[in-house]
CSV table of C-alpha atoms in Angstrom, one decimal:
chain,number,residue,atom,x,y,z
I,1395,MET,CA,44.5,-2.8,1.0
I,1396,PRO,CA,43.6,0.9,0.1
I,1397,ASN,CA,41.2,-0.3,-2.6
I,1398,HIS,CA,39.3,-2.4,-0.1
I,1399,ILE,CA,38.9,0.5,2.3
I,1400,ASN,CA,37.8,2.8,-0.5
I,1401,ASP,CA,35.3,0.1,-1.7
I,1402,LEU,CA,34.0,-0.3,1.8
I,1403,ASP,CA,33.6,3.5,2.2
I,1404,LYS,CA,31.7,3.6,-1.1
I,1405,TYR,CA,29.5,0.7,0.0
I,1406,ASN,CA,28.7,2.3,3.4
I,1407,ARG,CA,27.8,5.6,1.7
I,1408,CYS,CA,25.6,3.7,-0.7
I,1409,VAL,CA,23.8,2.0,2.3
I,1410,GLU,CA,23.3,5.4,3.9
I,1411,ASP,CA,22.0,7.0,0.7
I,1412,ILE,CA,19.6,4.1,0.0
I,1413,GLY,CA,18.3,4.4,3.6
I,1414,GLU,CA,17.8,8.1,3.3
I,1415,LEU,CA,16.0,7.8,-0.1
I,1416,LEU,CA,13.7,5.1,1.2
I,1417,GLN,CA,12.9,7.0,4.3
I,1418,ARG,CA,12.1,10.2,2.3
I,1419,THR,CA,9.9,8.1,-0.1
I,1420,VAL,CA,8.0,6.6,2.8
I,1421,ARG,CA,7.5,10.0,4.5
I,1422,ILE,CA,6.3,11.6,1.2
I,1423,CYS,CA,3.9,8.7,0.6
I,1424,GLN,CA,2.5,8.9,4.1
I,1425,LEU,CA,2.0,12.6,3.7
I,1426,PHE,CA,0.2,12.0,0.4
I,1427,GLU,CA,-2.0,9.4,2.0
I,1428,ARG,CA,-2.8,11.6,4.9
I,1429,GLU,CA,-3.7,14.6,2.8
I,1430,GLN,CA,-5.4,13.0,-0.2
I,1431,ILE,CA,-7.2,10.2,1.5
I,1432,LYS,CA,-8.2,12.3,4.5
I,1433,ILE,CA,-10.3,14.6,2.3
I,1434,HIS,CA,-12.5,11.6,1.6
I,1435,GLY,CA,-12.9,10.9,5.3
I,1436,PHE,CA,-10.9,7.7,5.5
I,1437,THR,CA,-7.7,6.5,7.2
I,1438,SER,CA,-5.0,4.9,5.1
I,1439,SER,CA,-5.9,1.4,6.3
I,1440,GLN,CA,-9.6,1.9,5.5
I,1441,CYS,CA,-8.7,3.2,2.0
I,1442,HIS,CA,-6.4,0.2,1.4
I,1443,ILE,CA,-9.1,-2.3,2.5
I,1444,LEU,CA,-11.7,-0.6,0.2
I,1445,LEU,CA,-9.4,-0.7,-2.7
I,1446,GLU,CA,-8.3,-4.3,-2.2
I,1447,ILE,CA,-11.9,-5.5,-2.0
I,1448,LEU,CA,-12.7,-3.4,-5.1
I,1449,LYS,CA,-9.9,-5.0,-7.0
I,1450,ASN,CA,-10.8,-8.5,-5.9
I,1451,GLU,CA,-14.7,-8.2,-5.5
I,1452,THR,CA,-14.6,-10.3,-2.3
I,1453,LEU,CA,-11.8,-11.1,0.2
I,1454,THR,CA,-11.7,-13.1,3.4
I,1455,ILE,CA,-10.5,-11.3,6.5
I,1456,ASN,CA,-7.4,-13.6,6.4
I,1457,GLU,CA,-6.6,-12.5,2.8
I,1458,ILE,CA,-7.0,-8.8,3.7
I,1459,SER,CA,-4.7,-9.4,6.8
I,1460,ALA,CA,-2.1,-11.0,4.6
I,1461,LYS,CA,-2.2,-8.4,1.8
I,1462,MET,CA,-1.9,-5.5,4.3
I,1463,ASN,CA,0.5,-7.2,6.8
I,1464,LEU,CA,-1.8,-6.4,9.7
I,1465,GLU,CA,-3.2,-8.6,12.4
I,1466,ILE,CA,-6.6,-10.1,11.9
I,1467,SER,CA,-7.8,-8.2,15.1
I,1468,THR,CA,-6.7,-4.9,13.6
I,1469,ILE,CA,-8.5,-5.7,10.2
I,1470,THR,CA,-11.6,-6.7,12.1
I,1471,ARG,CA,-11.7,-3.4,14.0
I,1472,ILE,CA,-11.2,-1.4,10.8
I,1473,MET,CA,-13.8,-3.4,9.0
I,1474,ASP,CA,-16.3,-2.8,11.9
I,1475,ILE,CA,-16.2,0.9,11.1
I,1476,LEU,CA,-16.6,0.3,7.4
I,1477,VAL,CA,-19.6,-2.0,8.1
I,1478,ARG,CA,-21.1,0.5,10.4
I,1479,ASP,CA,-20.8,3.2,7.7
I,1480,GLN,CA,-22.5,0.8,5.3
I,1481,LEU,CA,-19.4,0.6,3.0
I,1482,LEU,CA,-19.0,-3.1,3.2
I,1483,VAL,CA,-20.7,-6.2,4.3
I,1484,ARG,CA,-19.4,-9.4,5.8
I,1485,ASN,CA,-20.8,-12.8,5.0
I,1486,ARG,CA,-20.0,-16.2,6.4
I,1487,LEU,CA,-19.3,-18.8,3.7
I,1488,SER,CA,-22.1,-21.4,3.5
I,1489,HIS,CA,-19.6,-24.3,3.2
I,1490,ASP,CA,-17.5,-23.1,6.1
I,1491,LYS,CA,-19.0,-20.8,8.7
I,1492,ARG,CA,-15.6,-20.0,10.2
I,1493,ILE,CA,-14.6,-18.1,7.1
I,1494,VAL,CA,-15.9,-14.5,6.7
I,1495,GLU,CA,-15.8,-12.8,3.4
I,1496,ALA,CA,-16.1,-9.0,2.9
I,1497,SER,CA,-17.6,-7.3,-0.2
I,1498,LEU,CA,-18.4,-3.7,-0.9
I,1499,THR,CA,-21.9,-2.2,-0.8
I,1500,GLU,CA,-22.9,0.0,-3.6
I,1501,LYS,CA,-22.0,3.0,-1.4
I,1502,GLY,CA,-18.6,1.3,-0.7
I,1503,LYS,CA,-18.0,0.9,-4.4
I,1504,GLN,CA,-18.7,4.5,-5.1
I,1505,GLU,CA,-16.3,5.6,-2.4
I,1506,ALA,CA,-13.6,3.2,-3.5
I,1507,TYR,CA,-13.9,4.5,-7.1
I,1508,LYS,CA,-13.4,8.0,-5.8
I,1509,LEU,CA,-10.4,7.0,-3.8
I,1510,GLN,CA,-9.0,5.1,-6.8
I,1511,GLU,CA,-9.4,8.2,-9.0
I,1512,THR,CA,-7.7,10.4,-6.5
I,1513,ILE,CA,-4.7,8.1,-6.3
I,1514,ARG,CA,-4.6,7.7,-10.1
I,1515,ASP,CA,-4.6,11.5,-10.4
I,1516,TYR,CA,-1.7,11.8,-7.9
I,1517,TYR,CA,0.4,9.3,-9.8
I,1518,LYS,CA,-0.4,10.9,-13.1
I,1519,ASN,CA,1.0,14.1,-11.6
I,1520,VAL,CA,4.1,12.2,-10.3
I,1521,ILE,CA,4.7,10.8,-13.8
I,1522,SER,CA,4.4,14.2,-15.4
I,1523,TYR,CA,7.6,15.3,-13.5
I,1524,LEU,CA,9.7,12.4,-14.8
I,1525,PRO,CA,11.9,13.1,-17.7
I,1526,PRO,CA,10.2,12.2,-21.0
I,1527,GLY,CA,11.1,8.7,-22.1
I,1528,HIS,CA,12.2,7.5,-18.7
I,1529,VAL,CA,9.0,6.2,-17.2
I,1530,ARG,CA,9.8,2.5,-17.9
I,1531,GLU,CA,13.3,2.9,-16.6
I,1532,VAL,CA,12.0,4.4,-13.4
I,1533,MET,CA,9.4,1.7,-13.1
I,1534,SER,CA,12.1,-1.0,-13.6
I,1535,ALA,CA,14.3,0.5,-10.9
I,1536,VAL,CA,11.5,0.8,-8.4
I,1537,GLU,CA,10.5,-2.8,-9.1
I,1538,LEU,CA,14.1,-3.9,-8.4
I,1539,LEU,CA,14.2,-1.9,-5.2
I,1540,LEU,CA,10.7,-3.1,-4.0
I,1541,SER,CA,11.7,-6.7,-4.6
I,1542,ALA,CA,14.9,-6.2,-2.6
I,1543,VAL,CA,13.0,-4.6,0.3
I,1544,GLU,CA,10.3,-7.3,0.2
I,1545,ARG,CA,13.0,-10.1,0.3
I,1546,SER,CA,14.9,-8.3,3.0
I,1547,THR,CA,11.7,-7.9,5.1
I,1548,ARG,CA,10.7,-11.6,4.7
I,1549,ARG,CA,14.2,-12.7,5.7
I,1550,SER,CA,14.2,-10.5,8.9
I,1551,LEU,CA,10.8,-11.6,10.1
C-alpha cells in the first residue's frame, strides 16, 4: 500500500506541475502576442485571421471559425474591421450565395507578411535559447503535449 500512496503523490505532483507549466506558457504567449502584434496595430484575433487567410489564400467564414475555435458572429465582427481597413475582401460564391469567402487585399498581404516576419523572428529568438542539438527533441515533446491537450479539449466539449 505505501507504494500506491507514493505513486499517487507523484502523479498528483505531476498533474500540478504540468498545469503550472501550461499556464505559464499560455501567459507568456499572450504577452508576446499583445506586445509584438500590438505594435502592428492588430489584435491577436485579427492577426490570426490575416495569417490563416495568407496561408490558405481564401477561406470561408465557417473555415476561419473552425480554425480559430470562435463563433461565426465573432469572426464576422472581426472581419468587418479588417474589411473596413481594406485588408480583406469578402465574396459570395457564385454557385452558393450563402457561402462567403474571405481573401486578402494587396494591403492585407503586406500586413500579413509583416506579422509573419515578426512572429518568425520571435521564434528564432526562442530557438536560440534552446540547448544546441535539442530543437527536434523539444519539438517532439511539444507536439506530444499539444496532441494531449487537443484530445482532452475535444473530449470535454
